[in-house]
CSV table of C-alpha atoms in Angstrom, one decimal:
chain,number,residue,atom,x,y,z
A,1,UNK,CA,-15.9,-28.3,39.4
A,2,UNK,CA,-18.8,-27.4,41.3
A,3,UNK,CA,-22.0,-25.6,39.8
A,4,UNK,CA,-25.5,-24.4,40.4
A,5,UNK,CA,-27.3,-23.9,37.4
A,6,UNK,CA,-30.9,-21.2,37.2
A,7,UNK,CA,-33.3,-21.5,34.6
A,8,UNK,CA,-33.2,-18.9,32.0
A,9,UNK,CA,-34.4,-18.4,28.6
A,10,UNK,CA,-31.5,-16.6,26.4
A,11,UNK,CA,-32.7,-14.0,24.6
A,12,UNK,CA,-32.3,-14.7,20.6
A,13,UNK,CA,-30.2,-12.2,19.7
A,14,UNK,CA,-27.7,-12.7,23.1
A,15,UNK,CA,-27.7,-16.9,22.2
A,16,UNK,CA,-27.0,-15.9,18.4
A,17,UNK,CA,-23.9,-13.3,19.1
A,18,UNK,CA,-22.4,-15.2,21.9
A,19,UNK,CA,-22.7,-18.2,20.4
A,20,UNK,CA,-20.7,-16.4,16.8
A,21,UNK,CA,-18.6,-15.0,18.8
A,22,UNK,CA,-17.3,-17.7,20.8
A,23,UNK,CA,-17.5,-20.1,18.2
A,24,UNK,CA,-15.0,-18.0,16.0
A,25,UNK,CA,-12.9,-17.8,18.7
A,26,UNK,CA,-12.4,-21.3,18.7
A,27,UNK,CA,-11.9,-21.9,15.1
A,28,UNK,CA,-8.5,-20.1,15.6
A,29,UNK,CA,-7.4,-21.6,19.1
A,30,UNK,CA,-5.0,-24.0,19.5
A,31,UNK,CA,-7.7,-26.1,22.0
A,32,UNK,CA,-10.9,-25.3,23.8
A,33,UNK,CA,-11.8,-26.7,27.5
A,34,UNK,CA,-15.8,-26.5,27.7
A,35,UNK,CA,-17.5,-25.5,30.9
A,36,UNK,CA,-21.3,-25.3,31.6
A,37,UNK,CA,-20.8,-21.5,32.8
A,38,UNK,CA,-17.9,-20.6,29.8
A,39,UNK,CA,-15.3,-21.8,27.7
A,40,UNK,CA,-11.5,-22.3,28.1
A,41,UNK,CA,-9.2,-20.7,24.8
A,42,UNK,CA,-5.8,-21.5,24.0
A,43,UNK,CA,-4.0,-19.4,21.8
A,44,UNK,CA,-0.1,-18.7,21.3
A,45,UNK,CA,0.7,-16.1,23.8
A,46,UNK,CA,0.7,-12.4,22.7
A,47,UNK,CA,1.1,-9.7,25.7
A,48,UNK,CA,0.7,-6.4,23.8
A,49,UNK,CA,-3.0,-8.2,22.4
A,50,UNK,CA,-3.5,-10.0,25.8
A,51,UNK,CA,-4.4,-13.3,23.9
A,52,UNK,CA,-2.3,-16.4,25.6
A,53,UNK,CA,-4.8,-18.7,27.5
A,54,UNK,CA,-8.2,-17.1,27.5
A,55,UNK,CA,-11.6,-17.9,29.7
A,56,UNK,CA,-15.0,-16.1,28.6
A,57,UNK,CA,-17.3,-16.4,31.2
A,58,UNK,CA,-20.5,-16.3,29.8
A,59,UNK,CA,-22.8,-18.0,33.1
A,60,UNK,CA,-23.6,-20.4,30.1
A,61,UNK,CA,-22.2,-22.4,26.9
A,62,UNK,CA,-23.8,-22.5,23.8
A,63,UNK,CA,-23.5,-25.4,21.3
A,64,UNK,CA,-25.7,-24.2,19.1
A,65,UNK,CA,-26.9,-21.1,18.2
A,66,UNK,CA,-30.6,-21.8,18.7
A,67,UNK,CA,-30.3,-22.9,22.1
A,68,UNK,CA,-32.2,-20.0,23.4
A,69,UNK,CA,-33.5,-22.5,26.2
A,70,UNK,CA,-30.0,-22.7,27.7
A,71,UNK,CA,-29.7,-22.1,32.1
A,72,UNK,CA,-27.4,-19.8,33.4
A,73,UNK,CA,-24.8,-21.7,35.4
A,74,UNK,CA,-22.4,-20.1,38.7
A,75,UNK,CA,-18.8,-21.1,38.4
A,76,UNK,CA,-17.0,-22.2,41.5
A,77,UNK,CA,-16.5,-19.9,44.2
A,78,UNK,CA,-12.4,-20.4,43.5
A,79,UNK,CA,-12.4,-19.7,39.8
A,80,UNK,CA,-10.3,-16.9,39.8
A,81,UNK,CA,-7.5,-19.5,41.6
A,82,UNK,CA,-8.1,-22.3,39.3
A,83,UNK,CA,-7.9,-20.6,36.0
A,84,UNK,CA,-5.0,-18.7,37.6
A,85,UNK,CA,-3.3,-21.7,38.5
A,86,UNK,CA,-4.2,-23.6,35.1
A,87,UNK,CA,-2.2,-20.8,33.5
A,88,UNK,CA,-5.0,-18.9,31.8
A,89,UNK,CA,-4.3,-15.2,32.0
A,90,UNK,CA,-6.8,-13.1,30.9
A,91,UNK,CA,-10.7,-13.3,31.8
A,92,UNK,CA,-13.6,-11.6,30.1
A,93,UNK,CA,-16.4,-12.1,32.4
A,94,UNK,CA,-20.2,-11.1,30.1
A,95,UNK,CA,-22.4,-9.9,32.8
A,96,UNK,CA,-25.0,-9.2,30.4
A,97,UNK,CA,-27.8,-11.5,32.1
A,98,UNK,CA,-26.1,-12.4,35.4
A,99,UNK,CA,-27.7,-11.5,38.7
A,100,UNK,CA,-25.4,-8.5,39.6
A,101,UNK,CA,-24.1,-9.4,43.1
A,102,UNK,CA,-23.0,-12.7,41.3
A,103,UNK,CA,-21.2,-10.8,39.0
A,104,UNK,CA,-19.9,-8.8,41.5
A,105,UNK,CA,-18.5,-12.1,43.7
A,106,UNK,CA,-16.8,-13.2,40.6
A,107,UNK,CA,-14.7,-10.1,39.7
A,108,UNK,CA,-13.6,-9.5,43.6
A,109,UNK,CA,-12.6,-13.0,43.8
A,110,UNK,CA,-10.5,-12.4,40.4
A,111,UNK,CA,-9.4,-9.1,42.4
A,112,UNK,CA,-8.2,-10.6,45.4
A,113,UNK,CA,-6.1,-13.1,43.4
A,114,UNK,CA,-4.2,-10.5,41.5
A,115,UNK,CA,-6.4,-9.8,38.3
A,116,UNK,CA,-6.5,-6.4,37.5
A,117,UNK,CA,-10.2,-5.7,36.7
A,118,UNK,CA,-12.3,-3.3,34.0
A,119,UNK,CA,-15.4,-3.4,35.1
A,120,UNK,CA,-18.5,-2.1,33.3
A,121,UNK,CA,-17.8,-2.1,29.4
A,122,UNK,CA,-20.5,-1.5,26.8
A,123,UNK,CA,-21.1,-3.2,23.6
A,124,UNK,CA,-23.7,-2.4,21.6
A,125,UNK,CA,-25.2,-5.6,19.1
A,126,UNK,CA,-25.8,-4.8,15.8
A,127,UNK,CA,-27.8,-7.3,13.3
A,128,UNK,CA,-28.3,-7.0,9.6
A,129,UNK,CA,-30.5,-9.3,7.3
A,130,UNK,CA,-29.3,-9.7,4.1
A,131,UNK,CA,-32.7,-9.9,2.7
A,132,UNK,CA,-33.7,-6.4,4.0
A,133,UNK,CA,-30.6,-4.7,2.1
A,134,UNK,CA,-29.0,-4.3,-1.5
A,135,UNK,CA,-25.1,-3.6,-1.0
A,136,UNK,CA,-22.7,-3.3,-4.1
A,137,UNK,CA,-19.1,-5.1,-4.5
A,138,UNK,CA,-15.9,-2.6,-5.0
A,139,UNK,CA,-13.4,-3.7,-7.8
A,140,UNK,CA,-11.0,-2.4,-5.4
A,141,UNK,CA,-11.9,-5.2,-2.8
A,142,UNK,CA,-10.6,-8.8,-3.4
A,143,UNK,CA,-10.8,-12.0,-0.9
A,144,UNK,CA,-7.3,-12.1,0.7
A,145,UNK,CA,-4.8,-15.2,-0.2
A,146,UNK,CA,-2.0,-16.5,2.0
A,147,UNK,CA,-0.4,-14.0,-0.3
A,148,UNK,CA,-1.8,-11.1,1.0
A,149,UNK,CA,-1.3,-12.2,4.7
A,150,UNK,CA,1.6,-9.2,5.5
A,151,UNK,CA,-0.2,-6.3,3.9
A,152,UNK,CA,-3.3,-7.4,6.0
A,153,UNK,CA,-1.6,-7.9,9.1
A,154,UNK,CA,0.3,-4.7,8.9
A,155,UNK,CA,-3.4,-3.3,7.9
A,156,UNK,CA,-4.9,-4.3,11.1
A,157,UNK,CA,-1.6,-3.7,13.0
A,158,UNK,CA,-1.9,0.2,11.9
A,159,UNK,CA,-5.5,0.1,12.8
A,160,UNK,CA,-5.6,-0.6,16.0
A,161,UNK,CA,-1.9,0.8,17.3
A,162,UNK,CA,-0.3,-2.6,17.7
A,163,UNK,CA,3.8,-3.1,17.3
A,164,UNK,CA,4.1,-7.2,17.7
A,165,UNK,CA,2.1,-8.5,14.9
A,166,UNK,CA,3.0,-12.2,15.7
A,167,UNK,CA,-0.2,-13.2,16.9
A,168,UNK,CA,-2.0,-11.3,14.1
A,169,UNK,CA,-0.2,-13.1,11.3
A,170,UNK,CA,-0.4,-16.6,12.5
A,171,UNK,CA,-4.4,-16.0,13.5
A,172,UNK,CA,-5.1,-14.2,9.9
A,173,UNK,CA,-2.8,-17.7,8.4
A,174,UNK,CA,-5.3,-19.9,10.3
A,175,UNK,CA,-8.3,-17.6,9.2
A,176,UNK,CA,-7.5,-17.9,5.0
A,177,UNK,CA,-6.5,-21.9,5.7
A,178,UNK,CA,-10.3,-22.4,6.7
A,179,UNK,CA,-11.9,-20.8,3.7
A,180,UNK,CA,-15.1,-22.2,4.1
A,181,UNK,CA,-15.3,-20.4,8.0
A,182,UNK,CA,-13.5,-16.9,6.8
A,183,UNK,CA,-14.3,-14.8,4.6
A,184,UNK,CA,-10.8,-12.3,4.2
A,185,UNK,CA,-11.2,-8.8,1.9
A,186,UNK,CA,-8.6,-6.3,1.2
A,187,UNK,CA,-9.4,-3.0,0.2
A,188,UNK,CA,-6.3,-2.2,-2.0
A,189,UNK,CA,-5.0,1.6,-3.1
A,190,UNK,CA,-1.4,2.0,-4.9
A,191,UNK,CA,-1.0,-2.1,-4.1
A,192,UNK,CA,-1.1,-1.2,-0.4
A,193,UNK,CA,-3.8,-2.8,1.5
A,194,UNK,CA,-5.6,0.4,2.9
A,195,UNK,CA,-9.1,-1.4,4.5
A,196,UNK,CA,-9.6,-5.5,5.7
A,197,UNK,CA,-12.3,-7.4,7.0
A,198,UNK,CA,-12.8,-10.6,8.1
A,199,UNK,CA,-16.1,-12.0,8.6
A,200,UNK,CA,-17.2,-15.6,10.0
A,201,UNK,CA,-19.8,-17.9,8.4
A,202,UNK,CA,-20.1,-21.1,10.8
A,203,UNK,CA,-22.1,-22.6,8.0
A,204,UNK,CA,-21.2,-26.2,9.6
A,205,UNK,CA,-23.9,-25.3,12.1
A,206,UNK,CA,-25.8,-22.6,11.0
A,207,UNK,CA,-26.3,-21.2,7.4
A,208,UNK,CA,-28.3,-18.5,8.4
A,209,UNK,CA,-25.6,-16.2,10.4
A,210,UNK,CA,-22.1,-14.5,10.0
A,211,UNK,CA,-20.0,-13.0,12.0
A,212,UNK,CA,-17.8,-9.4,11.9
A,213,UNK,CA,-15.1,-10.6,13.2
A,214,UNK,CA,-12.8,-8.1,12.5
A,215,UNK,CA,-12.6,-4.8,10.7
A,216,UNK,CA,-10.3,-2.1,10.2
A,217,UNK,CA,-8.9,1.7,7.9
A,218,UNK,CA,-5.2,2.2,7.8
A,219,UNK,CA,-5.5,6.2,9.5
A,220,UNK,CA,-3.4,7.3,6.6
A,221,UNK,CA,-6.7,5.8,4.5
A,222,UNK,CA,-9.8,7.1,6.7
A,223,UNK,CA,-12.5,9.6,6.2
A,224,UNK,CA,-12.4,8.7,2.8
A,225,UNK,CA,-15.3,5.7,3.0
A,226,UNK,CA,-13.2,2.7,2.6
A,227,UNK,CA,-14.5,0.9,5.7
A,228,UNK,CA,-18.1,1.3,4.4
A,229,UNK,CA,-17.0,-0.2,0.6
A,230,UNK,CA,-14.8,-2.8,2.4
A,231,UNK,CA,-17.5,-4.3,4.5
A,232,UNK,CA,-20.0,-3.5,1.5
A,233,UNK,CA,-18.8,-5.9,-0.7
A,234,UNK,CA,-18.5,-8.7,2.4
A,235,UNK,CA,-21.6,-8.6,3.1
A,236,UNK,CA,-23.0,-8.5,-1.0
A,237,UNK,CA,-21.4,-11.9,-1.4
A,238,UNK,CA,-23.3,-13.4,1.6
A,239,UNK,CA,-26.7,-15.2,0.5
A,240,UNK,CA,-29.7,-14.0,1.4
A,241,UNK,CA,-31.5,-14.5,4.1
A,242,UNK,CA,-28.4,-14.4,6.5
A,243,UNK,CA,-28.6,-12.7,9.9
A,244,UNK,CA,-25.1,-10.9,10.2
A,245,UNK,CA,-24.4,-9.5,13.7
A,246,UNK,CA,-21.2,-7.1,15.1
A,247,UNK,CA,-20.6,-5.3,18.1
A,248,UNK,CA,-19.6,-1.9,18.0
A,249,UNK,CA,-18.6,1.1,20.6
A,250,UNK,CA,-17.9,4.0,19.2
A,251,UNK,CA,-20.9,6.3,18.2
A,252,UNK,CA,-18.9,6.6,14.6
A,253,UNK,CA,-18.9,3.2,13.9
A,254,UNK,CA,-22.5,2.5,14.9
A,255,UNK,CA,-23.8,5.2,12.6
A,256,UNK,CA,-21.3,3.3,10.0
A,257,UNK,CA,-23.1,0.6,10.8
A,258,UNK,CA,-26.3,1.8,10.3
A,259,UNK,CA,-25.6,3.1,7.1
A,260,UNK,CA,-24.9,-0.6,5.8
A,261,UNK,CA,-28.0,-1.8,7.4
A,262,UNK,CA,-27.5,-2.5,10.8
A,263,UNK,CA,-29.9,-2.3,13.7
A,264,UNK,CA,-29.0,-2.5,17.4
A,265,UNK,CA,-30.6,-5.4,19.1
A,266,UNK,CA,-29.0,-5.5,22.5
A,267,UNK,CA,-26.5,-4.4,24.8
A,268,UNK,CA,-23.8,-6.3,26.3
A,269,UNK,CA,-22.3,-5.5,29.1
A,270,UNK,CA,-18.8,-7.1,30.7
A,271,UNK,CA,-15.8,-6.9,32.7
A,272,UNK,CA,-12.2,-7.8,31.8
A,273,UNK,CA,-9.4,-9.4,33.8
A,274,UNK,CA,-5.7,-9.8,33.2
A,275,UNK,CA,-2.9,-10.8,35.4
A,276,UNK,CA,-0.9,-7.2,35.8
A,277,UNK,CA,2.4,-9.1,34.2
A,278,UNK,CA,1.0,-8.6,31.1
């Protein structure tokens, strides 16, 4: 594959997120094929969650999280046919930093080869600093066995509307079987799990940063504060000193977030891209 790359310094808190981000991605993938302009996931196909073989095209890859001195690199004018031909059906394209007729060149060549594109989605980047707040644990919150994996699944299944919750138990089961990388809680009322999150520590790389990976209320459980004591007591067991980032849409949750301690640092901004079979 051919590449041009441009100088660019990464600002810290895009390298930091992106780098979370895509590293918890791969922690749960089946295999990861690295490129200089993104990254390659392979996952057991799910169509309702659009997981299956997954590209995130950040115009740069991150090893590390401090490699703020990174360059952002093109991808071959014939991605869209190549990942398309390779079998990977779904492409999130971060255009965050790009020049925007590049971005533009990339999501009509994913157009023209029979992606359906969404262009123009806004996440907002949220950081807290564990040293900066004083959050208390919940008795009602525990860390999540392989014995809770069907209560937290159909948790997270209720929260966000899904029906097929395949995918979601077999990625929780490979979440609670790396312990020291996910961190599980369930919020539990009447031995139902009414509230779960799941939050990444890459601590083989960085002990400094953590991850909301995941979050979710059961709607027959919400406007009653269960999200704010779930992720509470998460973040009360990290150490200090840790820099815990998120990205959030809804106005609700960012004023949620802010509540906990959370501060908007940037602004992402990205397409997605899926094969219409899906």
């Amino acid at each position: 594959m051919v590449h041009h790359a441009r100088s660019s310094i990464l600002p810290k808190w895009y390298a930091e997120a992106k780098f979370l981000q895509s590293e918890s991605m791969r922690m749960v993938s089946d295999t990861t094929d690295n490129f200089i302009f993104g990254r390659i996931f392979r996952t057991p196909t799910n169509q309702e969650h659009r997981d299956g073989n997954h590209l995130r095209m950040s115009f740069c890859h991150l090893e590390f999280p401090w490699d703020c001195n990174g360059v952002l690199a093109d991808p071959p004018c014939d991605i869209a046919r190549i990942v398309r031909d390779i079998g990977v059906n779904r492409c999130t394209v971060d255009c965050t930093l790009v020049n925007g007729r590049v971005a533009d060149s990339v999501l009509s060549g994913f157009e023209k080869t029979g992606f359906v594109c969404e262009r123009n989605l806004e996440d907002y980047v949220m950081c807290l600093d564990t040293t900066t707040v004083t959050l208390t644990e919940s008795q009602r919150v525990r860390r999540a066995t392989e014995e809770d994996i069907a209560g937290v699944a159909s948790c997270n299944a209720r929260s966000f509307g899904y029906t097929d919750m395949s995918w979601l138990v077999e990625k929780l089961l490979r979440q609670l079987r790396q312990p020291d990388s996910f961190r599980v809680y369930a919020l539990y009322i009447r031995e139902r799990v009414a509230a779960f999150a799941v939050i990444y520590t890459p601590w083989e790389k960085s002990k400094d940063l953590a991850f909301v990976q995941v979050m979710g209320t059961d709607p027959e459980f919400r406007r009653q504060g269960l999200a704010y004591e779930v992720l509470a007591h998460a973040l009360a067991l990290l150490p200090k000193g840790v820099r815990v980032y998120l990205e959030a849409v809804d106005p609700a949750a960012i004023a949620l977030y802010e509540k906990l301690g959370f501060a908007v640092v940037g602004k992402a901004i990205s397409a997605e891209c899926w094969l219409p079979s899906l």
